[in-house]
Coordinates of C-alpha atoms in Angstrom, one line a residue:
X243 CA 0.1 0.0 0.1
X244 CA 2.8 2.4 1.0
X245 CA 4.7 1.6 -2.3
X246 CA 1.6 2.2 -4.4
X247 CA 1.4 5.6 -2.7
X248 CA 5.1 6.5 -3.5
X249 CA 4.6 5.3 -7.1
X250 CA 1.5 7.8 -7.5
X251 CA 3.5 10.6 -6.0
X252 CA 6.5 10.0 -8.3
X253 CA 4.3 10.0 -11.3
X254 CA 2.7 13.4 -10.2
X255 CA 6.3 14.9 -9.8
X256 CA 7.2 13.7 -13.4
X257 CA 4.0 15.2 -14.8
X258 CA 4.7 18.4 -13.2
X259 CA 8.3 18.4 -14.4
X260 CA 7.2 17.8 -17.9
X261 CA 4.6 20.5 -17.7
X262 CA 7.1 23.1 -16.3
X263 CA 9.8 22.5 -18.8
X264 CA 7.3 22.3 -21.8
X265 CA 5.7 25.6 -20.7
X266 CA 9.1 27.4 -20.3
X267 CA 10.3 26.2 -23.7
X268 CA 7.2 27.9 -25.2
X269 CA 8.3 31.3 -24.2
X270 CA 11.3 33.0 -25.5
X271 CA 13.7 34.2 -22.9
X272 CA 14.1 37.9 -22.9
X273 CA 17.4 39.5 -21.8
X274 CA 18.1 43.3 -21.5
X275 CA 21.4 44.6 -22.0
X276 CA 23.0 48.3 -22.0
X277 CA 26.0 49.3 -23.8
X278 CA 27.7 51.3 -26.7
X279 CA 27.0 50.9 -30.3
X280 CA 30.2 50.0 -32.1
X281 CA 29.0 49.2 -35.6
X282 CA 25.9 50.0 -37.8
X283 CA 25.0 47.8 -40.7
X284 CA 21.8 49.5 -42.3
X285 CA 22.2 47.1 -45.4
X286 CA 21.8 43.9 -43.1
X287 CA 19.6 45.7 -40.7
X288 CA 22.0 44.9 -37.8
X289 CA 23.9 46.8 -35.1
X290 CA 26.8 45.8 -32.9
X291 CA 26.8 46.5 -29.2
X292 CA 29.6 46.3 -26.6
X293 CA 27.6 45.4 -23.5
X294 CA 28.4 47.1 -20.2
X295 CA 25.5 46.3 -18.0
X296 CA 22.7 43.7 -17.7
X297 CA 19.1 44.1 -16.2
X298 CA 18.5 41.6 -13.7
X299 CA 14.8 42.4 -13.0
X300 CA 15.4 44.9 -10.3
X301 CA 18.7 46.7 -11.1
X302 CA 21.5 47.1 -13.6
X303 CA 24.6 44.8 -12.8
X304 CA 28.0 44.9 -14.6
X305 CA 28.4 42.4 -17.5
X306 CA 31.2 40.7 -15.8
X307 CA 29.1 39.3 -13.0
X308 CA 26.4 37.7 -15.4
X309 CA 26.3 34.5 -17.1
X310 CA 26.2 35.9 -20.7
X311 CA 28.9 34.3 -23.0
X312 CA 29.5 37.2 -25.4
X313 CA 30.2 41.0 -24.4
X314 CA 29.9 42.0 -28.1
X315 CA 26.6 41.4 -29.5
X316 CA 25.5 41.6 -33.1
X317 CA 21.7 42.1 -33.3
X318 CA 19.0 42.6 -35.9
X319 CA 16.7 45.7 -35.0
X320 CA 13.1 45.9 -34.8
X321 CA 12.5 49.1 -37.0
X322 CA 14.5 50.6 -39.9
X323 CA 13.5 54.0 -38.6
X324 CA 16.4 53.3 -36.1
X325 CA 19.1 54.1 -38.7
X326 CA 17.9 57.8 -39.0
X327 CA 18.7 58.4 -35.4
X328 CA 21.3 56.0 -34.1
X329 CA 25.0 56.5 -34.5
X330 CA 28.2 54.7 -33.5
X331 CA 29.2 55.7 -29.9
X332 CA 25.5 56.0 -28.8
X333 CA 24.6 54.3 -25.6
X334 CA 21.6 52.2 -26.0
X335 CA 19.4 49.8 -24.1
X336 CA 18.2 46.6 -25.8
X337 CA 16.0 43.6 -25.2
X338 CA 16.7 40.6 -27.2
X339 CA 15.1 37.1 -27.4
X340 CA 17.0 33.7 -27.3
X341 CA 20.6 33.4 -26.5
X342 CA 23.8 35.3 -27.8
X343 CA 25.4 32.5 -29.6
X344 CA 25.1 34.1 -33.0
X345 CA 23.0 37.2 -34.3
X346 CA 20.4 38.1 -31.6
X347 CA 17.0 39.4 -32.3
X348 CA 16.3 42.9 -30.6
X349 CA 12.6 43.3 -30.0
X350 CA 13.4 46.7 -28.1
X351 CA 16.1 49.2 -28.7
X352 CA 16.2 52.6 -26.9
X353 CA 18.8 55.4 -26.9
X354 CA 20.1 56.6 -23.6
X355 CA 20.7 60.2 -22.6
X356 CA 23.1 61.1 -19.9
X357 CA 24.2 57.5 -19.5
X358 CA 26.9 58.5 -16.8
X359 CA 24.3 60.2 -14.6
X360 CA 22.1 58.7 -12.0
X361 CA 19.1 60.4 -13.7
X362 CA 19.6 58.5 -17.1
X363 CA 16.6 58.7 -19.4
X364 CA 15.4 57.6 -22.8
X365 CA 15.0 60.0 -25.7
X366 CA 14.0 57.3 -28.5
X367 CA 12.9 54.0 -28.7
X368 CA 12.1 51.3 -31.4
X369 CA 10.2 48.1 -30.9
X370 CA 8.1 47.0 -28.0
X371 CA 7.8 49.8 -25.4
X372 CA 6.5 47.5 -22.7
X373 CA 10.1 46.2 -22.3
X374 CA 11.6 49.6 -21.5
X375 CA 13.5 49.8 -18.3
X376 CA 14.8 53.4 -17.9
X377 CA 12.2 56.3 -17.7
X378 CA 11.6 58.3 -20.9
X379 CA 12.6 62.1 -20.8
X380 CA 10.1 64.4 -19.2
X381 CA 8.4 61.2 -17.6
X382 CA 6.4 60.3 -20.5
X383 CA 5.0 56.7 -20.1
X384 CA 3.3 54.7 -22.8
X385 CA 1.2 51.5 -22.6
X386 CA -0.9 49.7 -25.3
X387 CA -3.5 47.2 -25.8
X388 CA -3.5 45.3 -29.1
X389 CA -6.8 44.3 -30.9
X390 CA -6.2 41.0 -32.7
X391 CA -7.4 40.3 -36.3
X392 CA -8.5 36.5 -35.6
X393 CA -8.4 35.9 -39.3
X394 CA -4.5 36.5 -39.4
X395 CA -3.2 34.2 -36.8
X396 CA -0.1 31.8 -36.8
X397 CA 0.5 29.7 -33.9
X398 CA 0.3 31.7 -30.7
X399 CA 0.2 35.1 -32.2
X400 CA -2.2 37.1 -34.5
X401 CA -1.7 40.3 -36.4
X402 CA -3.1 43.4 -34.7
X403 CA -5.3 45.6 -36.6
X404 CA -5.4 48.4 -34.3
X405 CA -3.9 49.4 -30.8
X406 CA -5.5 51.4 -27.9
X407 CA -2.5 53.6 -26.9
X408 CA -2.3 55.6 -23.6
X409 CA 0.4 58.1 -22.9
X410 CA 0.7 59.7 -19.5
X411 CA 3.0 62.4 -18.1
X412 CA 3.2 63.2 -14.4
X413 CA 5.1 65.0 -11.7
X414 CA 4.3 66.5 -8.2
X415 CA 1.3 64.3 -7.9
X416 CA -0.4 65.3 -11.0
X417 CA -0.7 63.0 -14.1
X418 CA -1.8 64.0 -17.5
X419 CA -3.3 61.2 -19.6
X420 CA -3.8 60.9 -23.4
X421 CA -5.6 58.0 -25.1
X422 CA -6.3 57.2 -28.6
X423 CA -6.7 54.4 -31.1
X424 CA -4.0 53.8 -33.7
X425 CA -3.8 51.6 -36.8
X426 CA -0.5 50.4 -38.3
X427 CA 1.4 53.1 -40.0
X428 CA -0.3 55.8 -38.0
X429 CA 1.5 58.6 -36.3
X430 CA 0.5 60.7 -33.5
X431 CA 2.0 63.7 -31.5
X432 CA 1.1 63.5 -27.9
X433 CA 1.4 67.0 -26.4
X434 CA 2.4 68.2 -23.0
X435 CA 0.6 70.6 -20.7
X436 CA 1.4 74.2 -20.8
X437 CA 4.9 74.9 -19.6
X438 CA 6.4 71.8 -20.9
X439 CA 8.4 72.2 -24.2
X440 CA 8.6 68.6 -25.2
X441 CA 6.0 66.3 -26.8
X442 CA 6.1 62.5 -27.8
X443 CA 6.1 61.5 -31.3
X444 CA 4.6 57.9 -31.7
X445 CA 4.3 55.8 -34.8
X446 CA 2.4 52.5 -34.5
X447 CA 4.5 50.5 -37.0
X448 CA 2.8 46.9 -36.6
X449 CA 1.6 44.7 -33.8
X450 CA 0.8 41.3 -32.6
X451 CA -1.7 40.1 -30.1
X452 CA -2.0 36.8 -28.4
X453 CA -4.1 34.2 -30.2
X454 CA -5.6 33.2 -26.9
X455 CA -8.3 36.0 -27.3
X456 CA -9.3 34.3 -30.7
X457 CA -9.5 30.7 -29.3
X458 CA -11.0 29.1 -26.4
X459 CA -8.0 27.0 -25.9
X460 CA -4.6 28.2 -24.6
X461 CA -2.2 28.2 -27.6
X462 CA 1.6 27.4 -26.7
X463 CA 4.2 29.2 -28.5
X464 CA 6.2 32.7 -28.7
X465 CA 4.8 35.6 -27.0
X466 CA 3.6 38.7 -29.2
X467 CA 5.8 41.6 -29.7
X468 CA 4.8 44.8 -31.2
X469 CA 6.7 47.8 -32.9
X470 CA 6.4 51.6 -32.1
X471 CA 8.8 54.2 -33.1
X472 CA 8.8 56.7 -30.2
X473 CA 10.7 59.9 -30.0
X474 CA 10.8 62.8 -27.5
X475 CA 10.6 66.0 -29.7
X476 CA 10.5 69.8 -29.0
X477 CA 7.1 71.1 -29.4
X478 CA 6.1 72.1 -32.8
X479 CA 8.8 70.4 -34.6
X480 CA 7.0 67.2 -35.8
X481 CA 4.0 66.9 -38.0
X482 CA 1.2 64.4 -37.5
X483 CA -2.1 63.9 -35.9
X484 CA -1.9 65.9 -32.7
X485 CA -3.5 64.6 -29.5
X486 CA -3.8 66.7 -26.3
X487 CA -4.2 65.4 -22.8
X488 CA -7.7 64.4 -22.3
X489 CA -7.8 64.4 -18.4
X490 CA -5.8 65.4 -15.4
X491 CA -5.5 62.8 -12.6
X492 CA -4.4 64.5 -9.2
X493 CA -3.4 61.3 -7.6
X494 CA -0.4 59.4 -8.3
X495 CA -0.7 56.8 -11.0
X496 CA -0.1 53.5 -9.4
X497 CA 0.2 51.3 -12.7
X498 CA 3.4 51.9 -14.5
X499 CA 2.8 52.4 -18.2
X500 CA 6.3 51.0 -18.9
X501 CA 6.8 47.4 -17.7
X502 CA 10.1 46.6 -16.3
X503 CA 11.2 43.1 -17.6
X504 CA 10.9 40.5 -14.8
X505 CA 14.1 38.4 -13.7
X506 CA 13.9 35.2 -15.9
X507 CA 13.3 32.1 -13.7
X508 CA 14.4 28.8 -14.6
X509 CA 11.9 25.9 -14.6
X510 CA 14.1 24.1 -12.1
X511 CA 13.2 26.5 -9.4
X512 CA 9.4 25.9 -9.9
X513 CA 10.1 22.2 -9.9
X514 CA 12.0 22.3 -6.8
X515 CA 9.2 24.0 -5.1
X516 CA 6.8 21.3 -6.2
X517 CA 9.1 18.5 -5.2
X518 CA 9.5 20.1 -1.7
X519 CA 5.8 20.5 -1.2
X520 CA 5.1 16.7 -2.2
X521 CA 7.8 15.5 0.1
X522 CA 6.4 17.6 3.0
X523 CA 3.1 16.0 2.4
X524 CA 4.6 12.6 2.3
X525 CA 6.4 13.2 5.7
X526 CA 3.2 14.3 7.3
X527 CA 1.3 11.1 6.2
X528 CA 4.1 9.0 7.9

């Protein structure tokens, strides 16, 4: 009787291990790094980056104390607009998927201003803004929600036919919110309140949404990423559809519009927790 119980417990552990490993393999690992652009190859749509720091989910740490294999990374960029702004010697933050064995795929690239200062900020970004780490200049924050075209799905992702975009800007307990719906290829200028001399130029290049919203079943596979070209510009210098702040929120916004990447957790940790829990249950039954 006791042997049968242990066999059943072992079977549960094996099933949980398989589930954890399978689920982890379905999601592309994300790594966020910061460093200096050493080479730009517009013809091949790639840049080369000398990595100095890596984001661990809570803070920036020196490359030398991380497990990355290569300090010099060559990566494809999410948007050709980047070559009109980026130069060698610029400091950037970039998030790539997969590993750094060969050419990585950057899903977000952002240019850093005042990189040697404790108040470093971003002036331009390309790719998915939900992965930005440092704040955008003048405390602009952008978030979005994609609307999936359920007739254009491949595996776990669908093409987005529109995006509900929210841009907020706040200081001293006041936050100014602007919201609008954008379609691919559309450009909006999000203006600031009086007294602020900058505004945010946002182009919605293309987007992806999870296929889960189009199907009752959970679809395993890569997570969706979207592409926005975002630039902090001086007021009146950019043309496009102008959107003014629609409301003023006097309390502090508690939900950050730019998501900081979570530290990647290996499936082994989850499995260990499960195993410890089962072993504790077995001990209590003795």
